[in-house]
XYZ file of C-alpha atoms in Angstrom:
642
model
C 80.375 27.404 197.176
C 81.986 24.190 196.216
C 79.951 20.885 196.594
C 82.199 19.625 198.507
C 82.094 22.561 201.179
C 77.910 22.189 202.530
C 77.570 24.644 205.422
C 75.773 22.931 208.628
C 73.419 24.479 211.080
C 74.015 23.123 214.712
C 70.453 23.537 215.116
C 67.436 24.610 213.128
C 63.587 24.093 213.853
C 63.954 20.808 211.257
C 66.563 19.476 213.525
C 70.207 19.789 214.947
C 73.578 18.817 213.163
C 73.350 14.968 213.974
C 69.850 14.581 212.776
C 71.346 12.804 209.641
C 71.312 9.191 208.537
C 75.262 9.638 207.266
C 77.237 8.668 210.330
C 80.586 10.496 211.210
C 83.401 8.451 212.697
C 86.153 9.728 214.808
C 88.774 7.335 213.406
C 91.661 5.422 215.575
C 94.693 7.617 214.443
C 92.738 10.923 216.234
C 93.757 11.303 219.629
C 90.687 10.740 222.495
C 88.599 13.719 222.985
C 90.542 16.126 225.092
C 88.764 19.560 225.519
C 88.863 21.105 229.145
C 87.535 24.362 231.082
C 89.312 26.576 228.780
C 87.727 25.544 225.359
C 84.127 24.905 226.559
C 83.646 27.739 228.254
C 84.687 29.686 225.452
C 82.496 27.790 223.399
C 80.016 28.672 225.496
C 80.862 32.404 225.630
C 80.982 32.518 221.634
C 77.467 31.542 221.141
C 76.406 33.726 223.828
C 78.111 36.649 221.485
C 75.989 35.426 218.722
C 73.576 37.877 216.849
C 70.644 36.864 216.047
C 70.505 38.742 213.148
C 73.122 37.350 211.004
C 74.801 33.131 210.953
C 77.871 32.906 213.222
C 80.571 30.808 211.702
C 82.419 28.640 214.394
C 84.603 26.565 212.724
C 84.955 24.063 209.816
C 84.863 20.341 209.750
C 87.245 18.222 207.440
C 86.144 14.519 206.468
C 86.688 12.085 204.174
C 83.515 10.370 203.157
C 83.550 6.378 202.823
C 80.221 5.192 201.145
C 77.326 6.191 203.809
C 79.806 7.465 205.990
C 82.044 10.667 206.745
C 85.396 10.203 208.450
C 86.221 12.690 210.526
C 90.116 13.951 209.390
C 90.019 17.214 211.178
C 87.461 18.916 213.956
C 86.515 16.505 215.942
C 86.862 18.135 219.150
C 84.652 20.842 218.660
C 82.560 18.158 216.821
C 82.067 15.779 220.089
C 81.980 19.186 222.101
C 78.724 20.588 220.286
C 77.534 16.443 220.746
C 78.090 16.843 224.060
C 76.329 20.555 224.318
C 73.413 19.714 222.820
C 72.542 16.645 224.889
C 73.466 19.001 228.111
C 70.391 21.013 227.012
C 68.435 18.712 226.752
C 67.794 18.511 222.757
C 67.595 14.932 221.059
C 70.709 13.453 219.464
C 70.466 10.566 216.765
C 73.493 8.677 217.862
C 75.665 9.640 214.470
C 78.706 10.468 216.108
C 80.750 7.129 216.920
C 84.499 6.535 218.032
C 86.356 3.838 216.046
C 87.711 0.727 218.025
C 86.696 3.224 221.624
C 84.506 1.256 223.644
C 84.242 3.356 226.507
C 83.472 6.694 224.323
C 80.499 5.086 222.836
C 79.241 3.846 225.929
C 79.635 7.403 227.440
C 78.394 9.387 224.424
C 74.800 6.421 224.389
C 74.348 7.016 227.980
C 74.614 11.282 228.180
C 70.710 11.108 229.498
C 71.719 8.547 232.613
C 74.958 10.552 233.533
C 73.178 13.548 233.522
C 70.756 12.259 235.880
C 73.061 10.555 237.934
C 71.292 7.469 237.466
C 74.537 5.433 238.354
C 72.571 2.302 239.346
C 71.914 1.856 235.368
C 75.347 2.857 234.633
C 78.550 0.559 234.395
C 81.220 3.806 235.222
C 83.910 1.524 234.805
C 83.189 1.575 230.996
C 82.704 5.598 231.061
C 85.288 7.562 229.324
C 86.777 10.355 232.199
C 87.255 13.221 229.648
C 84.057 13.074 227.950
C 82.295 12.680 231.592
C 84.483 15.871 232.889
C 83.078 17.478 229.694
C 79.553 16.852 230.340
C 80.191 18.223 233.960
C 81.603 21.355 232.727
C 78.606 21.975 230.264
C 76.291 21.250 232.833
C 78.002 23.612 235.425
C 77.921 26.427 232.663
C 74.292 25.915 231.804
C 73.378 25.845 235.429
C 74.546 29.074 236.670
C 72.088 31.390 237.284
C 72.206 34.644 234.436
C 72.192 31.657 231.747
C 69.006 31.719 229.872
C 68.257 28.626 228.263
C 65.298 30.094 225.659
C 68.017 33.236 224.380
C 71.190 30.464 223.794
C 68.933 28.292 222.149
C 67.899 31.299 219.648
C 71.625 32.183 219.447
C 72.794 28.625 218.753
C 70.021 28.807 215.740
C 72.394 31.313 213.955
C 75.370 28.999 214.604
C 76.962 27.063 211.199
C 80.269 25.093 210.602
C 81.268 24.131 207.414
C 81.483 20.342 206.291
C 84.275 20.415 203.760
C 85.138 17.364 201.825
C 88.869 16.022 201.591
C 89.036 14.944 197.440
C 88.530 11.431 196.320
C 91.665 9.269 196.787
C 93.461 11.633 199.243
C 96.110 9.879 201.583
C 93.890 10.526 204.833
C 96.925 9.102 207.075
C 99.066 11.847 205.363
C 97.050 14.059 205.050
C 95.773 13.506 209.009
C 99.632 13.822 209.825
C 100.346 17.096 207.978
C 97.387 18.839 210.008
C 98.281 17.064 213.045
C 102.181 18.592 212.825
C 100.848 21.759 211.925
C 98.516 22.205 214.014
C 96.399 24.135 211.490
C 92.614 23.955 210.376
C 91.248 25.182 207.610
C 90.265 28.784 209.471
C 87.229 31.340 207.522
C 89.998 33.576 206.350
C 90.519 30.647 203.904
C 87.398 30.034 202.927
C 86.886 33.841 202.056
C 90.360 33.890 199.972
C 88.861 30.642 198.064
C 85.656 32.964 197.439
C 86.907 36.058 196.383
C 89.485 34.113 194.176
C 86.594 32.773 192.381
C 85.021 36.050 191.361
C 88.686 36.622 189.135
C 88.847 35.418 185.355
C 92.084 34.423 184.901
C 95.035 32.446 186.304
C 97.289 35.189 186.440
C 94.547 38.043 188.330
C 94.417 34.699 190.207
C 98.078 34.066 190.765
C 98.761 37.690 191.510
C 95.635 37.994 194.047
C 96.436 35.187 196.130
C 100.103 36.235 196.354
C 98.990 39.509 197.723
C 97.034 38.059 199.896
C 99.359 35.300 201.114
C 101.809 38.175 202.397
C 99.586 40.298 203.782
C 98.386 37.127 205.715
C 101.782 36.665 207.552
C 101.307 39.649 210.145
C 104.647 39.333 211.832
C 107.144 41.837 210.739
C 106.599 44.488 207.857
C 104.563 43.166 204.636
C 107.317 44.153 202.208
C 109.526 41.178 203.563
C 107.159 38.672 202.872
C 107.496 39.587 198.859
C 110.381 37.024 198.200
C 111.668 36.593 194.845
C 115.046 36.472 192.741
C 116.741 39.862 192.798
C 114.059 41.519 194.896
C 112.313 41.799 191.645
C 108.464 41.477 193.190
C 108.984 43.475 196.255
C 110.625 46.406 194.505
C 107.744 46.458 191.537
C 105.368 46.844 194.612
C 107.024 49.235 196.645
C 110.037 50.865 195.021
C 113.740 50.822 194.930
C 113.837 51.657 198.456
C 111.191 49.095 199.746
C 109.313 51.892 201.093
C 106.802 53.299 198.550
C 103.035 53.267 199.076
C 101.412 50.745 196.170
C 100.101 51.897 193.362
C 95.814 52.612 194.146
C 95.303 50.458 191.029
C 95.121 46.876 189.837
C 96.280 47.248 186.578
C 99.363 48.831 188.177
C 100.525 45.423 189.464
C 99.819 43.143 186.173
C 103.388 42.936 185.159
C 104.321 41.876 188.780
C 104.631 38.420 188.394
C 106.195 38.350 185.213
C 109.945 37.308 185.197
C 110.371 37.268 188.537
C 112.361 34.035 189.105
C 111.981 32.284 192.063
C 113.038 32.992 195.343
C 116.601 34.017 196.499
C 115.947 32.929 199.753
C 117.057 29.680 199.869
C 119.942 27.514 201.782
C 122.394 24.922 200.378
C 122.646 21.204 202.043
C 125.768 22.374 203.226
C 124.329 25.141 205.446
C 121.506 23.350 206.331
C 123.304 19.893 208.209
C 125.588 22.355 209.667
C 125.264 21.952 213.838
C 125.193 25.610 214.337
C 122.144 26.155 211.316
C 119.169 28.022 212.651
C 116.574 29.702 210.727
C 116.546 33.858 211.637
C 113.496 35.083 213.086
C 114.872 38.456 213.010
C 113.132 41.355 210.587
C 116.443 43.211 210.442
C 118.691 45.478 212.415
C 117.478 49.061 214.067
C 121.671 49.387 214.402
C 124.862 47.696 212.702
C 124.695 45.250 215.577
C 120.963 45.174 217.073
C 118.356 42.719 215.631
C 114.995 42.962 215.660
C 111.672 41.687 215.107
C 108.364 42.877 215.526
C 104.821 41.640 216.662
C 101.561 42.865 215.786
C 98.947 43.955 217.598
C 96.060 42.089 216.276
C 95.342 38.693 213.814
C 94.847 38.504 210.316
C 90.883 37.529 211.096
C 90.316 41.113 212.674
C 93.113 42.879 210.795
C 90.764 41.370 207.272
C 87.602 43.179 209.193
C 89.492 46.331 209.882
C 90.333 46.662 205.857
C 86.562 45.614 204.622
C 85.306 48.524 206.975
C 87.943 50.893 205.557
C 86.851 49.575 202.176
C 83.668 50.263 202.755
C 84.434 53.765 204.414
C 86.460 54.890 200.944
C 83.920 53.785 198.377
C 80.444 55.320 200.467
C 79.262 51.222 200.181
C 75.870 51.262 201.634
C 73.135 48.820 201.910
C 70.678 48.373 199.675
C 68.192 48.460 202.083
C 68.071 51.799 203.449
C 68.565 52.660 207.212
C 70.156 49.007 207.519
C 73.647 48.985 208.398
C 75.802 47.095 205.525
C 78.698 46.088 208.584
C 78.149 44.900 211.809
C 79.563 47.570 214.506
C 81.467 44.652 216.476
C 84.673 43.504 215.172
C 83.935 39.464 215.042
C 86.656 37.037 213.359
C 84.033 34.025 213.727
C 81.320 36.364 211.366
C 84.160 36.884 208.974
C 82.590 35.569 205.919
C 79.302 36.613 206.749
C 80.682 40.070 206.876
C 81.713 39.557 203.632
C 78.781 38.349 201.986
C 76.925 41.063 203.504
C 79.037 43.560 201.226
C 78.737 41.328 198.377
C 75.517 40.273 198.314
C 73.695 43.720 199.751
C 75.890 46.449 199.063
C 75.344 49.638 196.508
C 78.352 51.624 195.885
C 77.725 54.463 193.315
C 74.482 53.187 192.108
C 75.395 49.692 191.279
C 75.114 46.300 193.246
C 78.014 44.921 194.222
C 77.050 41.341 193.461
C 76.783 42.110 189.878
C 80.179 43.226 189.446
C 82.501 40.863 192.277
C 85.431 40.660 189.616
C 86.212 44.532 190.378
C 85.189 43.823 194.226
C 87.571 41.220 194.478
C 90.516 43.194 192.263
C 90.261 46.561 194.536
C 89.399 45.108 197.775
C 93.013 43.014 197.279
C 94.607 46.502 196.428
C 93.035 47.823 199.413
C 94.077 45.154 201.520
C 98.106 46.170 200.379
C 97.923 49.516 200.947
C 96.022 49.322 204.489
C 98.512 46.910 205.418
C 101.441 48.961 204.685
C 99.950 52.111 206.254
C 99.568 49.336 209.060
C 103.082 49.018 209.606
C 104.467 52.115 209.514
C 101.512 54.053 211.485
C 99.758 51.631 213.909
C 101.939 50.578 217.094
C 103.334 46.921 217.085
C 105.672 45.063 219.532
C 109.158 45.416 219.190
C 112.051 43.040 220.625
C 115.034 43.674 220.413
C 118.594 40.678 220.487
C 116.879 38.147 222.582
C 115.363 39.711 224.570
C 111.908 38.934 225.656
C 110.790 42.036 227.031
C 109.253 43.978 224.246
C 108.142 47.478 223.592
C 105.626 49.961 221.740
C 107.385 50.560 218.423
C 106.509 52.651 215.353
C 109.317 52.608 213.157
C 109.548 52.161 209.378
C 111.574 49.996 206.811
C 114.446 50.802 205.300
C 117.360 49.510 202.788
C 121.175 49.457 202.548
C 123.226 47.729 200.342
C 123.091 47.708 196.492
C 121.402 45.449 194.073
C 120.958 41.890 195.270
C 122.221 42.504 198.266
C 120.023 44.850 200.179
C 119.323 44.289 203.521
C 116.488 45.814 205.549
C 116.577 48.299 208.620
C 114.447 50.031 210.345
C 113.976 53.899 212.319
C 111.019 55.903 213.301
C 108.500 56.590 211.274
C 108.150 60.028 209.887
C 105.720 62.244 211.657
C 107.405 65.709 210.516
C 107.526 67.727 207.872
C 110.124 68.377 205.134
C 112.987 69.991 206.816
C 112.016 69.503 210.476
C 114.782 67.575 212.960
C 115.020 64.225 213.624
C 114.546 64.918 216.907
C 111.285 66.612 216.422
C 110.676 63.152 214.891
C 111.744 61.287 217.987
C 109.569 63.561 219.992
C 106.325 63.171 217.794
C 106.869 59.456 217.413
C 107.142 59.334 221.266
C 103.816 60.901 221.371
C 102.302 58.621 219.159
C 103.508 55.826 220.506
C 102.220 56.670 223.924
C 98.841 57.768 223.083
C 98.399 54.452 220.858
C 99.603 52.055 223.312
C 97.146 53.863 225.988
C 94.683 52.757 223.640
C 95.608 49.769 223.062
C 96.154 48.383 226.919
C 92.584 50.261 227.522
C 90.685 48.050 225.087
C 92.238 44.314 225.041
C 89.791 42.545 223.102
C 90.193 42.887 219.332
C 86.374 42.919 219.299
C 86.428 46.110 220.109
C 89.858 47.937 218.421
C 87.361 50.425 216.385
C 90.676 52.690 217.189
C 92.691 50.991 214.586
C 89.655 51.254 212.273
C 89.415 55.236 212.679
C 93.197 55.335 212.331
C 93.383 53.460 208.800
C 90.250 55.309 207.467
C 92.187 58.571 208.063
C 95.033 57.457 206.763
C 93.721 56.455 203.844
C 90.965 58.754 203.159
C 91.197 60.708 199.820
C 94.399 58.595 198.387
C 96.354 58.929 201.446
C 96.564 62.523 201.398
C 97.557 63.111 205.007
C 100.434 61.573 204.244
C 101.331 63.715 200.762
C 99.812 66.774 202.633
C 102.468 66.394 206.080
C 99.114 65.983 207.786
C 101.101 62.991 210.291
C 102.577 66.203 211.889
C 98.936 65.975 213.720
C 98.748 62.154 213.848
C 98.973 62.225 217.493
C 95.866 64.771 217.783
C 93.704 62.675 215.796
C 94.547 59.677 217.867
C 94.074 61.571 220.901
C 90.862 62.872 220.449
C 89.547 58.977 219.994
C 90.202 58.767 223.631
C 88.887 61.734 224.187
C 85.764 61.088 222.856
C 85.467 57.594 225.035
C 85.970 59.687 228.091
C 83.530 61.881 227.404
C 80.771 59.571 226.286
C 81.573 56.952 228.656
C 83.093 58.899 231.844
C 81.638 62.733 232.061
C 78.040 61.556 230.729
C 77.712 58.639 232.806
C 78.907 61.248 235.861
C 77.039 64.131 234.445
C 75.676 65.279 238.190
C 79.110 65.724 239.176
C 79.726 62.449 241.256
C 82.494 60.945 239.758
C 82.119 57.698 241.696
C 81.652 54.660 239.154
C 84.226 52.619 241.360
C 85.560 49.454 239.546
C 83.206 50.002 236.720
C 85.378 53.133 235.697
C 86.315 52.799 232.384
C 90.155 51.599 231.333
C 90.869 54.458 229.430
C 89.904 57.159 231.904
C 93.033 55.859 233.828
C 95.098 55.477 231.339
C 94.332 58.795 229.280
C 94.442 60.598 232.337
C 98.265 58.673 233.156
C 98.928 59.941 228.928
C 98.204 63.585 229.773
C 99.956 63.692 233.270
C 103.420 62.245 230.979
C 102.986 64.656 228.905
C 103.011 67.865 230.984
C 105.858 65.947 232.650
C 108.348 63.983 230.382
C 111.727 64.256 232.178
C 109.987 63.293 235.449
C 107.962 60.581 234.153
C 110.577 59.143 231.989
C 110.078 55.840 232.499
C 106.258 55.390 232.296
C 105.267 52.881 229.760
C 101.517 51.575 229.096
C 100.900 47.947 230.362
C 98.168 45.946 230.321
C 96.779 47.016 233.871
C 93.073 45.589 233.713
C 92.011 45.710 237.720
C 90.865 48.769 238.842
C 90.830 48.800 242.579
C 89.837 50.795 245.302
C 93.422 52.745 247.040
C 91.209 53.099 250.780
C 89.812 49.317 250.495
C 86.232 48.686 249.763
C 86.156 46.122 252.769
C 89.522 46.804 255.015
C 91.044 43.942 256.674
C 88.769 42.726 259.477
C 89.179 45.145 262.828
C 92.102 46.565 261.903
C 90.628 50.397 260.642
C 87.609 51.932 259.729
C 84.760 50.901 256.675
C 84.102 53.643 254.637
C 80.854 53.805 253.048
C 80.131 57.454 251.121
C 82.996 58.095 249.176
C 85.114 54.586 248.619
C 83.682 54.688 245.027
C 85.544 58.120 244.393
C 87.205 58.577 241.303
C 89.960 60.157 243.724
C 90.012 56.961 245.920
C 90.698 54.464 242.533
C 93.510 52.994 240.814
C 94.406 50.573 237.975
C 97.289 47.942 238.867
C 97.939 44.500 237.089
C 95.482 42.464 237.763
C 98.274 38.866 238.829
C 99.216 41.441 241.829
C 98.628 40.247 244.989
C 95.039 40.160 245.947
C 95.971 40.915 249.629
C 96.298 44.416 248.149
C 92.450 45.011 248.151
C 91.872 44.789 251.575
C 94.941 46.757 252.745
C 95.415 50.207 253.929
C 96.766 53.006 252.268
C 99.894 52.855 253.918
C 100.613 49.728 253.933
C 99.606 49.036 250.189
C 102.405 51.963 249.902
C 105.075 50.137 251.539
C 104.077 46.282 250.636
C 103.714 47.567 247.381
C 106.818 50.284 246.714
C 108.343 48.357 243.638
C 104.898 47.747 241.633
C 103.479 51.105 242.240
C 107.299 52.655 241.486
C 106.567 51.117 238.139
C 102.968 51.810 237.480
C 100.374 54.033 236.551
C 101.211 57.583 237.496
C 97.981 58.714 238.553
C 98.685 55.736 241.381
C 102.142 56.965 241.731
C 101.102 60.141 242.927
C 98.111 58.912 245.309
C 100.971 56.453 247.016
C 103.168 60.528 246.896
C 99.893 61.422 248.774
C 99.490 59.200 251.368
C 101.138 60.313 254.576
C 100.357 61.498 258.088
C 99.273 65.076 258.729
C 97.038 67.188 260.638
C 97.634 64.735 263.503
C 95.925 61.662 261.470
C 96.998 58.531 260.009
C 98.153 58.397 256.679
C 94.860 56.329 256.029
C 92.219 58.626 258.076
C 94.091 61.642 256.364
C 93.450 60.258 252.760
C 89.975 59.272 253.832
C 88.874 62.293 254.998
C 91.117 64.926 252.906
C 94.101 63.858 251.012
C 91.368 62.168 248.089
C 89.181 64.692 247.923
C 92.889 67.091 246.669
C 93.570 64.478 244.377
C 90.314 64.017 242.256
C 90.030 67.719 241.790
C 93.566 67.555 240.651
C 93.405 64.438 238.359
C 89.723 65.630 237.033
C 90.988 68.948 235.980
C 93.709 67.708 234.296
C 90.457 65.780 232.321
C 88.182 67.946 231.949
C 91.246 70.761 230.463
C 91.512 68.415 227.665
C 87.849 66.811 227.538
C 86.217 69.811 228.032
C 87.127 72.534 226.494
């Protein structure tokens, strides 16, 4: 690592981050400290994610240093945040950290010990700065609860690290300050690994070429091919082929006559356009039609998407530790251990008999190939967002890209992927990509933390595996099946095993993707009548008989409320008078929502109705739910099961 990057450990048994005679300054031109509920309690939340196997990166720190000083230039929130943490617990702080030309900061940041004990009578709180103090009072609120265990967050804030990185000697800080400032941008781990991994290269041009790889595969809006801009086309077309549309080459050496002669970009504006009043900058990808834009959205970051590839790296090349029976990648999908991941392959890992750390240049060369090719088979096979004009309303999309036009002046489109084989119909296609779509996006609204996407991970392995050859073989004609027996398998492991007596009653604990599996399989045996189904993100599953019914207006019910047959999944921003409601009147409060939602709550609102003589609600209670499990569960266990 550079000497002017020095990695920092918040705290260690030597000391904590501030246990330093160099002071840091927060200068004038940085605006007052500013963090609310939001940031610090997911700083809390991170560290509690920590493992304490392995350091947890957290951010980086940019400063300038000025003889026995550093000036802070970027990072000074999180900076005064872990200050402020670390006095909340309790630990000793040398008072390094000071405010330039703020009086009431320093006076609030040297009296943390008297404001924490409310000792007001040695306090002047005129001279106490209000955001730090509401800091300190959400810190203390978060350490105070009662799960939080002081002795475990102190172990986990241990593993914790930021990088220090130096701004050069002579650098306009004011500039420089300004430029982050408008951006809005800080120098993230995904940067830090790039810097790393460029190092391991020998020349300027491997150099050159890997970091303008690596710069478009970065930008994870739109399709990866658009991001190669150059005169003619000439880069993007030596990458992926006349037609944009070509899987890279599976080689380095493939690509070292990529940057030659390529000219600079063609994608530039005159003056003339530019002052124009009606100028604007398209942030469209292309057309679908002659007259329909569109652009598209991804699904996940570059952070997780960089994890994703490593582990499909890894998965190709049979990388293993070199200690055996220790796992060479961490099974949770963590941005902030990003270049700890890394390292771990680097420094530890054995691929065909030989250490990876004694041969980086080919680590870094392939794993930049790798990155190309997963990111293409990214685009066209993994679902993204898709809008459409202006409109804000996107939808699941898996469509490919496409050229027309001749020469210079090709333009791109896009249409569905292909998912058929040679001589099939395109509506065959439309059908299969249909499918795809809506077992993906089940999928994807089931598990909303990119922690935890190991989908996507299973997806690119087997779409990669053995040089792609699913794709060469017309394998994608049974794309769908693979991706549907991912959710298969988490309803098995984490529905029937958990329920393995036969009492299907996990109540609000029911896993996401039970629902929204089972609402995948009931679309399918019924398309035309389920037309409009789409997957959103419904994260609140709720009880259709209430849990605790409005007070005296109908019966508690006690053995069976926790019925798979009695649950639903809904949005969770919809009204939360819907809990305690009955049946009925959830059905008629509620007609638009559950007209649009999940179908498996679609058909328990079909359900609910007098008979027998009973209220609709007594008549679901006692009969009505009981039909509907054994319905919905045999639709599961017909595809789980057997």
């Amino acid at each position: 690592m550079s000497n002017l990057v020095t990695e920092l450990r918040i705290l260690s048994e030597d000391g904590n981050i501030f246990d330093t005679e160099i002071e840091y300054i927060i200068s004038l031109y940085q605006r007052a400290y500013a963090w609310e509920d939001k940031q610090l309690t997911q700083l809390i939340e991170d560290i509690l994610d920590v493992s304490e196997e392995a350091n947890y990166y957290i951010g980086s720190l940019i400063v300038s240093k000025q003889h026995d000083k550093y000036e802070v230039v970027d990072g000074q929130q999180r900076l005064t945040s872990l200050y402020l943490l670390l006095s909340c617990l309790g630990i000793e702080v040398k008072p390094t950290l000071t405010f330039a030309c703020r009086d009431k900061s320093n006076y609030t940041l040297r009296n943390i010990d008297e404001l924490l004990l409310e000792n007001r009578s040695n306090i002047d709180m005129d001279r106490v700065e209000a955001n730090l103090l509401r800091g300190i009072r959400i810190l203390t609120n978060e350490l105070r609860k009662k799960d939080f265990d002081k002795e475990i967050f102190l172990r986990k804030l241990s593993k914790v690290v930021v990088y220090r990185i130096e701004v050069p000697e002579n650098t306009d800080l004011n500039r420089y300050f300004e430029i982050m400032n408008t951006r809005g941008e800080q120098l993230e781990q995904h940067d830090i690994l790039k810097a790393q991994l460029i190092s391991y290269l020998d020349t300027d041009v491997e150099k050159e070429l890997f970091a303008t790889i690596w710069d478009a595969c970065s930008d994870m809006t739109g399709y990866v091919q658009m991001h190669f801009v150059s005169k003619n086309n000439t880069v993007r077309e030596a990458l992926f082929g006349a037609e944009w549309n070509e899987m890279p080459k599976n080689n380095w050496y493939s690509y070292k006559n990529v940057l030659k002669n390529c000219g600079k970009a063609d994608e530039s504006f005159k003056i003339a356009d530019i002052i124009d009043k009606d100028f604007a900058v398209s942030n469209y990808d292309g057309y679908i039609d002659e007259d329909i834009r569109i652009r598209f959205e991804s699904i996940i970051e570059f952070p997780y998407f960089l994890i994703h590839v490593l582990k499909v790296y890894v998965s190709l090349n049979g990388i293993e530790h070199e200690k055996a029976g220790t796992k060479i990648m961490d099974e949770l999908l963590d941005d902030k251990k990003l270049v700890d991941a890394f390292d771990r392959v680097v420094s530890h890992g054995i691929q065909d008999g030989k250490y990876i750390r004694n041969q980086k240049t080919e680590f870094s060369k392939n794993f930049i190939v790798c990155l190309l090719r997963t990111r293409y088979l990214f685009d066209n096979y993994i679902i993204k967002r898709e809008f459409a004009n202006d409109n804000s309303d996107g939808e699941w999309s898996l469509k490919s890209l496409y050229v027309s036009g001749q020469q210079s002046k090709k333009k791109p489109y896009y249409r569905n992927s292909k998912f058929t084989k040679s001589g099939e119909w395109t509506t065959t296609n439309d059908w299969r990509t249909k499918t795809n779509i809506m077992i993906q996006s089940a999928l994807r609204v089931s598990y909303t933390s990119p922690k935890v996407m190991h989908w996507i991970t299973k997806l690119l392995i087997w779409l990669s595996e053995d040089n792609c050859k699913h794709i060469k073989n017309d394998d994608l004609t049974r794309y769908d099946e693979f991706v549907e027996q991912i959710a298969i398998d988490a309803v098995n492991k984490d529905f029937f095993a958990y329920c393995e007596d036969g009492d299907y009653a996990m109540g609000v604990d029911t896993p996401h993707i039970v629902f929204n599996y089972l609402d995948y399989l009931l679309w399918y045996d019924n398309r035309k009548k389920y037309d409009d189904f789409t997957f959103e993100f419904r994260n609140s599953v709720e009880h259709w008989y209430p849990q605790n019914p409005s007070e005296g207006t109908f019966e508690q019910w006690t053995d069976g409320v926790d019925q798979f047959g009695n649950l639903c999944i809904i949005q969770r921003n919809v009204n939360s008078k819907f809990s305690n409601m009955s049946p009925e009147a959830k059905k008629s409060t509620f007609k638009d929502m559950i007209a649009k939602g999940s179908i498996k709550l679609r058909i328990m609102s079909e359900m609910t109705e007098s008979k027998d003589g009973k209220v609709a609600s007594l008549y679901w209670k006692e009969k009505a739910y009981k039909t509907h499990e054994e319905d919905m569960l045999n639709y599961l266990i017909g595809a789980c099961r057997e």
